[in-house]
mmCIF file of C-alpha atoms in Angstrom:
data_model
loop_
_atom_site.group_PDB
_atom_site.id
_atom_site.type_symbol
_atom_site.label_atom_id
_atom_site.label_comp_id
_atom_site.label_asym_id
_atom_site.label_seq_id
_atom_site.Cartn_x
_atom_site.Cartn_y
_atom_site.Cartn_z
ATOM 1 C CA UNK A 1 13.541 -16.675 -1.394
ATOM 2 C CA UNK A 2 10.316 -16.702 -3.380
ATOM 3 C CA UNK A 3 8.228 -13.662 -2.515
ATOM 4 C CA UNK A 4 5.255 -14.181 -4.778
ATOM 5 C CA UNK A 5 4.063 -16.515 -7.516
ATOM 6 C CA UNK A 6 3.594 -13.864 -10.177
ATOM 7 C CA UNK A 7 1.602 -16.042 -12.572
ATOM 8 C CA UNK A 8 -1.464 -15.882 -10.322
ATOM 9 C CA UNK A 9 -1.665 -12.102 -10.121
ATOM 10 C CA UNK A 10 -3.564 -10.079 -12.700
ATOM 11 C CA UNK A 11 -2.644 -6.686 -14.113
ATOM 12 C CA UNK A 12 -5.414 -4.947 -12.142
ATOM 13 C CA UNK A 13 -3.708 -5.871 -8.867
ATOM 14 C CA UNK A 14 -0.670 -3.812 -9.764
ATOM 15 C CA UNK A 15 -2.572 -0.761 -10.935
ATOM 16 C CA UNK A 16 -4.961 -0.478 -7.988
ATOM 17 C CA UNK A 17 -3.384 -1.480 -4.676
ATOM 18 C CA UNK A 18 0.259 -0.364 -4.876
ATOM 19 C CA UNK A 19 1.658 3.160 -4.363
ATOM 20 C CA UNK A 20 2.995 3.376 -7.952
ATOM 21 C CA UNK A 21 0.922 2.385 -10.975
ATOM 22 C CA UNK A 22 1.499 1.714 -14.645
ATOM 23 C CA UNK A 23 -0.254 5.025 -15.369
ATOM 24 C CA UNK A 24 2.327 6.834 -13.202
ATOM 25 C CA UNK A 25 5.141 5.254 -15.214
ATOM 26 C CA UNK A 26 3.539 6.006 -18.565
ATOM 27 C CA UNK A 27 3.103 9.620 -17.446
ATOM 28 C CA UNK A 28 6.745 9.771 -16.424
ATOM 29 C CA UNK A 29 7.805 8.402 -19.798
ATOM 30 C CA UNK A 30 6.008 11.236 -21.581
ATOM 31 C CA UNK A 31 7.316 13.845 -19.133
ATOM 32 C CA UNK A 32 11.018 12.964 -19.336
ATOM 33 C CA UNK A 33 11.057 12.284 -23.084
ATOM 34 C CA UNK A 34 13.763 14.489 -24.557
ATOM 35 C CA UNK A 35 15.460 15.004 -21.189
ATOM 36 C CA UNK A 36 16.995 11.524 -20.839
ATOM 37 C CA UNK A 37 18.452 8.959 -23.220
ATOM 38 C CA UNK A 38 16.613 5.876 -24.457
ATOM 39 C CA UNK A 39 19.563 3.679 -23.637
ATOM 40 C CA UNK A 40 20.890 0.771 -25.747
ATOM 41 C CA UNK A 41 19.501 -2.701 -25.140
ATOM 42 C CA UNK A 42 22.036 -5.088 -26.631
ATOM 43 C CA UNK A 43 22.340 -8.854 -26.847
ATOM 44 C CA UNK A 44 25.303 -10.305 -24.970
ATOM 45 C CA UNK A 45 26.735 -13.132 -27.043
ATOM 46 C CA UNK A 46 28.968 -14.270 -24.185
ATOM 47 C CA UNK A 47 26.215 -14.447 -21.562
ATOM 48 C CA UNK A 48 23.750 -15.954 -24.037
ATOM 49 C CA UNK A 49 26.239 -18.685 -24.860
ATOM 50 C CA UNK A 50 26.978 -19.150 -21.148
ATOM 51 C CA UNK A 51 23.321 -19.684 -20.224
ATOM 52 C CA UNK A 52 21.761 -21.135 -23.370
ATOM 53 C CA UNK A 53 19.179 -18.318 -23.325
ATOM 54 C CA UNK A 54 19.047 -14.913 -24.995
ATOM 55 C CA UNK A 55 20.506 -12.360 -22.552
ATOM 56 C CA UNK A 56 20.267 -8.639 -23.257
ATOM 57 C CA UNK A 57 21.988 -5.799 -21.375
ATOM 58 C CA UNK A 58 20.067 -2.566 -20.718
ATOM 59 C CA UNK A 59 22.960 -0.103 -20.678
ATOM 60 C CA UNK A 60 21.958 2.729 -18.366
ATOM 61 C CA UNK A 61 25.685 3.493 -18.348
ATOM 62 C CA UNK A 62 24.893 5.472 -21.523
ATOM 63 C CA UNK A 63 22.754 8.071 -19.743
ATOM 64 C CA UNK A 64 24.324 11.590 -19.724
ATOM 65 C CA UNK A 65 25.343 11.076 -16.076
ATOM 66 C CA UNK A 66 26.385 7.444 -16.564
ATOM 67 C CA UNK A 67 23.526 5.967 -14.499
ATOM 68 C CA UNK A 68 19.782 5.279 -14.492
ATOM 69 C CA UNK A 69 19.134 7.769 -11.677
ATOM 70 C CA UNK A 70 18.568 10.603 -14.143
ATOM 71 C CA UNK A 71 15.172 9.148 -15.030
ATOM 72 C CA UNK A 72 13.728 9.387 -11.534
ATOM 73 C CA UNK A 73 15.365 12.670 -10.600
ATOM 74 C CA UNK A 74 14.252 14.373 -13.803
ATOM 75 C CA UNK A 75 10.675 13.127 -13.444
ATOM 76 C CA UNK A 76 10.499 14.255 -9.813
ATOM 77 C CA UNK A 77 11.871 17.715 -10.543
ATOM 78 C CA UNK A 78 9.685 18.229 -13.615
ATOM 79 C CA UNK A 79 6.677 17.241 -11.488
ATOM 80 C CA UNK A 80 7.301 20.147 -9.084
ATOM 81 C CA UNK A 81 5.638 23.517 -9.510
ATOM 82 C CA UNK A 82 7.689 26.661 -10.180
ATOM 83 C CA UNK A 83 7.584 27.799 -6.546
ATOM 84 C CA UNK A 84 8.959 24.465 -5.296
ATOM 85 C CA UNK A 85 11.819 24.574 -7.788
ATOM 86 C CA UNK A 86 12.697 28.211 -7.048
ATOM 87 C CA UNK A 87 13.186 27.427 -3.355
ATOM 88 C CA UNK A 88 16.095 25.192 -4.320
ATOM 89 C CA UNK A 89 16.557 21.424 -4.241
ATOM 90 C CA UNK A 90 18.251 19.175 -1.712
ATOM 91 C CA UNK A 91 18.881 15.437 -1.635
ATOM 92 C CA UNK A 92 20.870 12.677 0.053
ATOM 93 C CA UNK A 93 22.807 10.316 -2.162
ATOM 94 C CA UNK A 94 25.375 7.531 -2.380
ATOM 95 C CA UNK A 95 26.568 9.236 -5.564
ATOM 96 C CA UNK A 96 24.516 8.605 -8.676
ATOM 97 C CA UNK A 97 21.226 10.128 -7.487
ATOM 98 C CA UNK A 98 23.084 13.233 -6.374
ATOM 99 C CA UNK A 99 24.690 13.478 -9.783
ATOM 100 C CA UNK A 100 21.269 13.089 -11.391
ATOM 101 C CA UNK A 101 19.714 15.841 -9.266
ATOM 102 C CA UNK A 102 22.687 18.122 -9.937
ATOM 103 C CA UNK A 103 22.463 17.511 -13.688
ATOM 104 C CA UNK A 104 18.694 18.038 -13.840
ATOM 105 C CA UNK A 105 18.905 21.138 -11.628
ATOM 106 C CA UNK A 106 21.527 22.699 -13.890
ATOM 107 C CA UNK A 107 19.490 21.867 -16.989
ATOM 108 C CA UNK A 108 16.409 23.502 -15.459
ATOM 109 C CA UNK A 109 18.270 26.452 -13.950
ATOM 110 C CA UNK A 110 17.652 25.804 -10.244
ATOM 111 C CA UNK A 111 20.129 25.494 -7.330
ATOM 112 C CA UNK A 112 20.794 22.136 -5.638
ATOM 113 C CA UNK A 113 22.545 20.803 -2.529
ATOM 114 C CA UNK A 114 23.644 17.162 -2.352
ATOM 115 C CA UNK A 115 24.334 15.601 1.059
ATOM 116 C CA UNK A 116 26.546 12.500 1.169
ATOM 117 C CA UNK A 117 28.406 10.412 3.703
ATOM 118 C CA UNK A 118 32.156 9.953 3.849
ATOM 119 C CA UNK A 119 31.739 6.479 2.286
ATOM 120 C CA UNK A 120 30.886 7.953 -1.122
ATOM 121 C CA UNK A 121 33.861 7.541 -3.513
ATOM 122 C CA UNK A 122 35.744 10.722 -4.378
ATOM 123 C CA UNK A 123 35.106 10.385 -8.122
ATOM 124 C CA UNK A 124 31.342 10.598 -7.517
ATOM 125 C CA UNK A 125 31.700 13.574 -5.179
ATOM 126 C CA UNK A 126 33.862 15.435 -7.708
ATOM 127 C CA UNK A 127 31.439 14.693 -10.555
ATOM 128 C CA UNK A 128 28.605 16.306 -8.587
ATOM 129 C CA UNK A 129 30.682 19.393 -7.831
ATOM 130 C CA UNK A 130 31.487 19.653 -11.541
ATOM 131 C CA UNK A 131 27.748 20.058 -12.201
ATOM 132 C CA UNK A 132 27.684 23.203 -10.011
ATOM 133 C CA UNK A 133 25.777 21.656 -7.094
ATOM 134 C CA UNK A 134 26.791 22.360 -3.505
ATOM 135 C CA UNK A 135 28.138 19.208 -1.816
ATOM 136 C CA UNK A 136 27.938 18.492 1.912
ATOM 137 C CA UNK A 137 29.779 15.492 3.385
ATOM 138 C CA UNK A 138 27.985 14.453 6.568
ATOM 139 C CA UNK A 139 28.660 11.443 8.787
ATOM 140 C CA UNK A 140 29.407 7.862 7.811
ATOM 141 C CA UNK A 141 26.082 6.624 6.464
ATOM 142 C CA UNK A 142 23.228 7.491 4.129
ATOM 143 C CA UNK A 143 21.064 7.995 7.212
ATOM 144 C CA UNK A 144 23.457 10.703 8.453
ATOM 145 C CA UNK A 145 23.227 12.449 5.078
ATOM 146 C CA UNK A 146 19.426 12.218 5.143
ATOM 147 C CA UNK A 147 19.338 13.907 8.542
ATOM 148 C CA UNK A 148 21.160 16.886 7.020
ATOM 149 C CA UNK A 149 18.583 16.995 4.209
ATOM 150 C CA UNK A 150 15.772 17.152 6.745
ATOM 151 C CA UNK A 151 17.565 19.917 8.648
ATOM 152 C CA UNK A 152 17.962 21.998 5.480
ATOM 153 C CA UNK A 153 14.326 21.513 4.516
ATOM 154 C CA UNK A 154 13.275 22.750 7.954
ATOM 155 C CA UNK A 155 15.780 25.596 8.236
ATOM 156 C CA UNK A 156 15.809 26.929 4.675
ATOM 157 C CA UNK A 157 12.591 25.687 3.089
ATOM 158 C CA UNK A 158 14.385 23.708 0.378
ATOM 159 C CA UNK A 159 12.510 21.100 -1.670
ATOM 160 C CA UNK A 160 13.714 17.541 -1.038
ATOM 161 C CA UNK A 161 14.153 15.089 -3.912
ATOM 162 C CA UNK A 162 14.292 11.652 -2.238
ATOM 163 C CA UNK A 163 16.740 9.134 -3.709
ATOM 164 C CA UNK A 164 14.219 6.294 -3.956
ATOM 165 C CA UNK A 165 11.188 6.353 -1.621
ATOM 166 C CA UNK A 166 9.069 8.697 -3.728
ATOM 167 C CA UNK A 167 6.310 7.998 -6.251
ATOM 168 C CA UNK A 168 7.702 10.335 -8.936
ATOM 169 C CA UNK A 169 11.253 9.009 -8.559
ATOM 170 C CA UNK A 170 10.079 5.393 -8.744
ATOM 171 C CA UNK A 171 7.863 6.124 -11.753
ATOM 172 C CA UNK A 172 10.828 7.619 -13.575
ATOM 173 C CA UNK A 173 12.950 4.533 -12.942
ATOM 174 C CA UNK A 174 10.047 2.353 -14.068
ATOM 175 C CA UNK A 175 10.316 3.745 -17.603
ATOM 176 C CA UNK A 176 13.162 1.259 -18.098
ATOM 177 C CA UNK A 177 10.574 -1.514 -17.817
ATOM 178 C CA UNK A 178 8.492 -0.004 -20.608
ATOM 179 C CA UNK A 179 11.537 0.194 -22.863
ATOM 180 C CA UNK A 180 12.717 -3.375 -22.369
ATOM 181 C CA UNK A 181 9.229 -4.783 -23.008
ATOM 182 C CA UNK A 182 8.992 -2.858 -26.279
ATOM 183 C CA UNK A 183 12.208 -4.558 -27.372
ATOM 184 C CA UNK A 184 11.487 -8.043 -25.943
ATOM 185 C CA UNK A 185 7.713 -8.611 -25.673
ATOM 186 C CA UNK A 186 8.252 -12.272 -24.652
ATOM 187 C CA UNK A 187 10.521 -11.340 -21.751
ATOM 188 C CA UNK A 188 10.957 -14.127 -19.196
ATOM 189 C CA UNK A 189 13.296 -12.687 -16.538
ATOM 190 C CA UNK A 190 14.649 -9.324 -15.398
ATOM 191 C CA UNK A 191 17.774 -9.088 -13.250
ATOM 192 C CA UNK A 192 17.826 -5.721 -11.499
ATOM 193 C CA UNK A 193 20.190 -4.190 -8.922
ATOM 194 C CA UNK A 194 18.460 -3.860 -5.550
ATOM 195 C CA UNK A 195 19.211 -1.121 -3.044
ATOM 196 C CA UNK A 196 16.516 1.194 -1.666
ATOM 197 C CA UNK A 197 14.117 -0.285 -4.190
ATOM 198 C CA UNK A 198 13.400 2.642 -6.497
ATOM 199 C CA UNK A 199 14.832 0.925 -9.581
ATOM 200 C CA UNK A 200 13.634 -2.593 -8.754
ATOM 201 C CA UNK A 201 10.229 -1.378 -7.622
ATOM 202 C CA UNK A 202 9.602 0.829 -10.645
ATOM 203 C CA UNK A 203 10.681 -1.766 -13.195
ATOM 204 C CA UNK A 204 8.644 -4.426 -11.396
ATOM 205 C CA UNK A 205 5.459 -2.353 -11.580
ATOM 206 C CA UNK A 206 5.842 -1.823 -15.334
ATOM 207 C CA UNK A 207 6.831 -5.396 -16.178
ATOM 208 C CA UNK A 208 4.317 -7.149 -13.911
ATOM 209 C CA UNK A 209 1.500 -4.940 -15.217
ATOM 210 C CA UNK A 210 2.249 -5.681 -18.861
ATOM 211 C CA UNK A 211 3.719 -9.205 -18.589
ATOM 212 C CA UNK A 212 2.752 -10.704 -15.211
ATOM 213 C CA UNK A 213 4.371 -14.074 -15.964
ATOM 214 C CA UNK A 214 7.835 -12.487 -16.170
ATOM 215 C CA UNK A 215 10.147 -13.119 -13.224
ATOM 216 C CA UNK A 216 11.734 -10.150 -11.406
ATOM 217 C CA UNK A 217 14.936 -10.882 -9.486
ATOM 218 C CA UNK A 218 16.643 -8.308 -7.275
ATOM 219 C CA UNK A 219 20.426 -8.563 -6.972
ATOM 220 C CA UNK A 220 22.387 -7.069 -4.094
ATOM 221 C CA UNK A 221 25.646 -7.502 -2.197
ATOM 222 C CA UNK A 222 26.195 -9.552 0.945
ATOM 223 C CA UNK A 223 27.510 -6.494 2.815
ATOM 224 C CA UNK A 224 24.627 -4.406 4.140
ATOM 225 C CA UNK A 225 21.746 -5.384 1.830
ATOM 226 C CA UNK A 226 19.000 -3.366 3.516
ATOM 227 C CA UNK A 227 16.040 -4.237 1.294
ATOM 228 C CA UNK A 228 16.843 -7.950 1.422
ATOM 229 C CA UNK A 229 16.962 -7.821 5.238
ATOM 230 C CA UNK A 230 13.734 -5.825 5.326
ATOM 231 C CA UNK A 231 11.859 -8.249 3.083
ATOM 232 C CA UNK A 232 13.071 -11.166 5.208
ATOM 233 C CA UNK A 233 11.867 -9.367 8.365
ATOM 234 C CA UNK A 234 8.521 -8.393 6.841
ATOM 235 C CA UNK A 235 9.110 -4.706 7.621
ATOM 236 C CA UNK A 236 11.758 -2.028 6.977
ATOM 237 C CA UNK A 237 14.778 -2.621 9.208
ATOM 238 C CA UNK A 238 18.119 -0.886 9.708
ATOM 239 C CA UNK A 239 21.371 -2.576 8.703
ATOM 240 C CA UNK A 240 24.964 -1.538 9.232
ATOM 241 C CA UNK A 241 26.341 0.195 6.153
ATOM 242 C CA UNK A 242 29.613 -1.349 4.994
ATOM 243 C CA UNK A 243 32.200 -0.633 2.327
ATOM 244 C CA UNK A 244 31.535 -2.619 -0.835
ATOM 245 C CA UNK A 245 32.406 -2.628 -4.518
ATOM 246 C CA UNK A 246 28.678 -2.086 -5.068
ATOM 247 C CA UNK A 247 28.773 1.232 -3.214
ATOM 248 C CA UNK A 248 25.719 2.588 -5.048
ATOM 249 C CA UNK A 249 23.653 -0.169 -3.429
ATOM 250 C CA UNK A 250 24.588 0.987 0.072
ATOM 251 C CA UNK A 251 22.356 2.756 2.576
ATOM 252 C CA UNK A 252 19.113 1.876 4.295
ATOM 253 C CA UNK A 253 15.532 1.767 3.059
ATOM 254 C CA UNK A 254 14.214 4.109 5.759
ATOM 255 C CA UNK A 255 12.258 2.810 8.745
ATOM 256 C CA UNK A 256 9.277 4.909 7.668
ATOM 257 C CA UNK A 257 9.452 3.700 4.056
ATOM 258 C CA UNK A 258 6.194 4.541 2.282
ATOM 259 C CA UNK A 259 6.706 3.331 -1.290
ATOM 260 C CA UNK A 260 9.518 0.983 -2.234
ATOM 261 C CA UNK A 261 9.266 -1.630 0.517
ATOM 262 C CA UNK A 262 5.652 -2.343 -0.491
ATOM 263 C CA UNK A 263 6.643 -2.626 -4.155
ATOM 264 C CA UNK A 264 9.669 -4.862 -3.645
ATOM 265 C CA UNK A 265 8.136 -7.120 -1.010
ATOM 266 C CA UNK A 266 5.066 -7.648 -3.217
ATOM 267 C CA UNK A 267 6.490 -7.811 -6.733
ATOM 268 C CA UNK A 268 9.996 -9.278 -6.573
ATOM 269 C CA UNK A 269 10.058 -13.017 -7.126
ATOM 270 C CA UNK A 270 13.526 -13.576 -5.723
ATOM 271 C CA UNK A 271 16.513 -11.780 -4.185
ATOM 272 C CA UNK A 272 20.130 -12.889 -4.701
ATOM 273 C CA UNK A 273 23.162 -11.738 -2.712
ATOM 274 C CA UNK A 274 26.710 -11.640 -4.064
ATOM 275 C CA UNK A 275 30.171 -11.727 -2.521
ATOM 276 C CA UNK A 276 32.720 -9.017 -3.277
ATOM 277 C CA UNK A 277 34.746 -11.396 -5.452
ATOM 278 C CA UNK A 278 31.640 -12.253 -7.481
ATOM 279 C CA UNK A 279 30.904 -8.552 -8.018
ATOM 280 C CA UNK A 280 34.502 -7.998 -9.119
ATOM 281 C CA UNK A 281 34.148 -10.790 -11.667
ATOM 282 C CA UNK A 282 31.058 -9.054 -13.047
ATOM 283 C CA UNK A 283 33.038 -5.830 -13.494
ATOM 284 C CA UNK A 284 35.828 -7.737 -15.256
ATOM 285 C CA UNK A 285 33.415 -9.534 -17.560
ATOM 286 C CA UNK A 286 31.656 -6.297 -18.532
ATOM 287 C CA UNK A 287 35.013 -4.799 -19.545
ATOM 288 C CA UNK A 288 36.628 -7.804 -21.222
ATOM 289 C CA UNK A 289 33.617 -9.367 -22.944
ATOM 290 C CA UNK A 290 31.090 -6.549 -23.375
ATOM 291 C CA UNK A 291 33.436 -3.585 -23.790
ATOM 292 C CA UNK A 292 31.634 -1.634 -21.051
ATOM 293 C CA UNK A 293 32.991 0.215 -18.024
ATOM 294 C CA UNK A 294 30.573 -0.750 -15.254
ATOM 295 C CA UNK A 295 30.566 0.053 -11.533
ATOM 296 C CA UNK A 296 29.987 -2.652 -8.953
ATOM 297 C CA UNK A 297 26.274 -1.960 -8.532
ATOM 298 C CA UNK A 298 25.780 -2.049 -12.290
ATOM 299 C CA UNK A 299 27.614 -5.358 -12.644
ATOM 300 C CA UNK A 300 25.573 -7.412 -10.169
ATOM 301 C CA UNK A 301 23.206 -8.902 -12.752
ATOM 302 C CA UNK A 302 26.120 -10.066 -14.881
ATOM 303 C CA UNK A 303 27.843 -11.334 -11.739
ATOM 304 C CA UNK A 304 24.817 -13.381 -10.663
ATOM 305 C CA UNK A 305 24.789 -15.149 -14.024
ATOM 306 C CA UNK A 306 28.533 -15.851 -13.957
ATOM 307 C CA UNK A 307 28.296 -17.167 -10.388
ATOM 308 C CA UNK A 308 25.443 -19.489 -11.467
ATOM 309 C CA UNK A 309 23.212 -18.085 -8.743
ATOM 310 C CA UNK A 310 20.292 -17.686 -11.152
ATOM 311 C CA UNK A 311 18.780 -20.261 -13.498
ATOM 312 C CA UNK A 312 17.341 -18.591 -16.584
ATOM 313 C CA UNK A 313 14.284 -19.884 -18.411
ATOM 314 C CA UNK A 314 13.979 -17.666 -21.486
ATOM 315 C CA UNK A 315 14.751 -14.172 -22.820
ATOM 316 C CA UNK A 316 16.428 -12.197 -20.043
ATOM 317 C CA UNK A 317 17.069 -8.505 -19.421
ATOM 318 C CA UNK A 318 20.023 -7.514 -17.248
ATOM 319 C CA UNK A 319 19.819 -3.941 -15.981
ATOM 320 C CA UNK A 320 23.323 -2.444 -16.073
ATOM 321 C CA UNK A 321 22.511 0.483 -13.837
ATOM 322 C CA UNK A 322 25.650 2.608 -13.860
ATOM 323 C CA UNK A 323 29.265 3.034 -14.899
ATOM 324 C CA UNK A 324 30.601 5.617 -12.464
ATOM 325 C CA UNK A 325 33.478 3.651 -10.999
ATOM 326 C CA UNK A 326 36.764 5.169 -9.874
ATOM 327 C CA UNK A 327 39.153 4.683 -12.826
ATOM 328 C CA UNK A 328 42.018 3.442 -10.625
ATOM 329 C CA UNK A 329 39.771 0.903 -8.915
ATOM 330 C CA UNK A 330 38.419 -0.231 -12.279
ATOM 331 C CA UNK A 331 41.933 -0.717 -13.622
ATOM 332 C CA UNK A 332 42.974 -2.784 -10.601
ATOM 333 C CA UNK A 333 39.911 -5.024 -10.867
ATOM 334 C CA UNK A 334 40.082 -5.548 -14.622
ATOM 335 C CA UNK A 335 43.767 -6.409 -14.287
ATOM 336 C CA UNK A 336 42.800 -9.190 -11.895
ATOM 337 C CA UNK A 337 43.273 -7.697 -8.436
ATOM 338 C CA UNK A 338 41.543 -9.518 -5.579
ATOM 339 C CA UNK A 339 38.287 -7.862 -4.522
#
């Protein structure tokens, strides 16, 4: 599904008509410097040999919380004034964003509540509790958790930190795009996990502004890919949330989406969906060939290459977004268990 021929669009288009600009991302980069890690960007010999093109892995698994979400959460919280922070923070999460908010809140000395559905794996729930945040398990979907956030904002005056549909959150995630372009100025393709669109949207803004000929490809799972369905429909739509190895990519985009739908529907050049067995193979490859423990959502770029669902045309960046997988599940998959 080709969304846009990027070669025909100039840098000015990205910095003037979309809700997040290159200036927002550059500001975020300066703001979060020293609070997050500049993660490794390493060449994968196995994937480069497999494709005949240079493939590099951006290892957001090396963030302090094991996932890219710290960038957006930290930028959003640092962008608040003192009064907003003192009221306390609240968010809805499928796991990694909640962990990011909890980590940033503890670092900055403010209280936080994280609302999650019963589909969130126990290891992610326990990791958030370990960071001293209050956890609330509500319902069976991200939408149910978001309703609890809205109730707490209304009842207690807490400050919400959205998981993706927020300019400051998206700008923080977009700093990954700045980093990969510094390392590979002649970048041809970026493979990025696609869920609510904060990561894909932010990286797309940065890369398309600085290298408009680069191709941005969103990768998601076949089970409940909300942004893919929304782009196909031409508007945000609801999808049924299902269990998947790529649990961090679950949840909807929000029917009143203000930021990420516009970014993804305008800037992504393609969207690819993967089966559960293909995602499992990506997890196995990351462990056996790259020496990295990667969760399902973080393995989708690798999986798309292995499944030959993407044809590369030059230097490629694969965003490995997180490594917070349940250890028992990881062991079963890497030992060859069926997805």
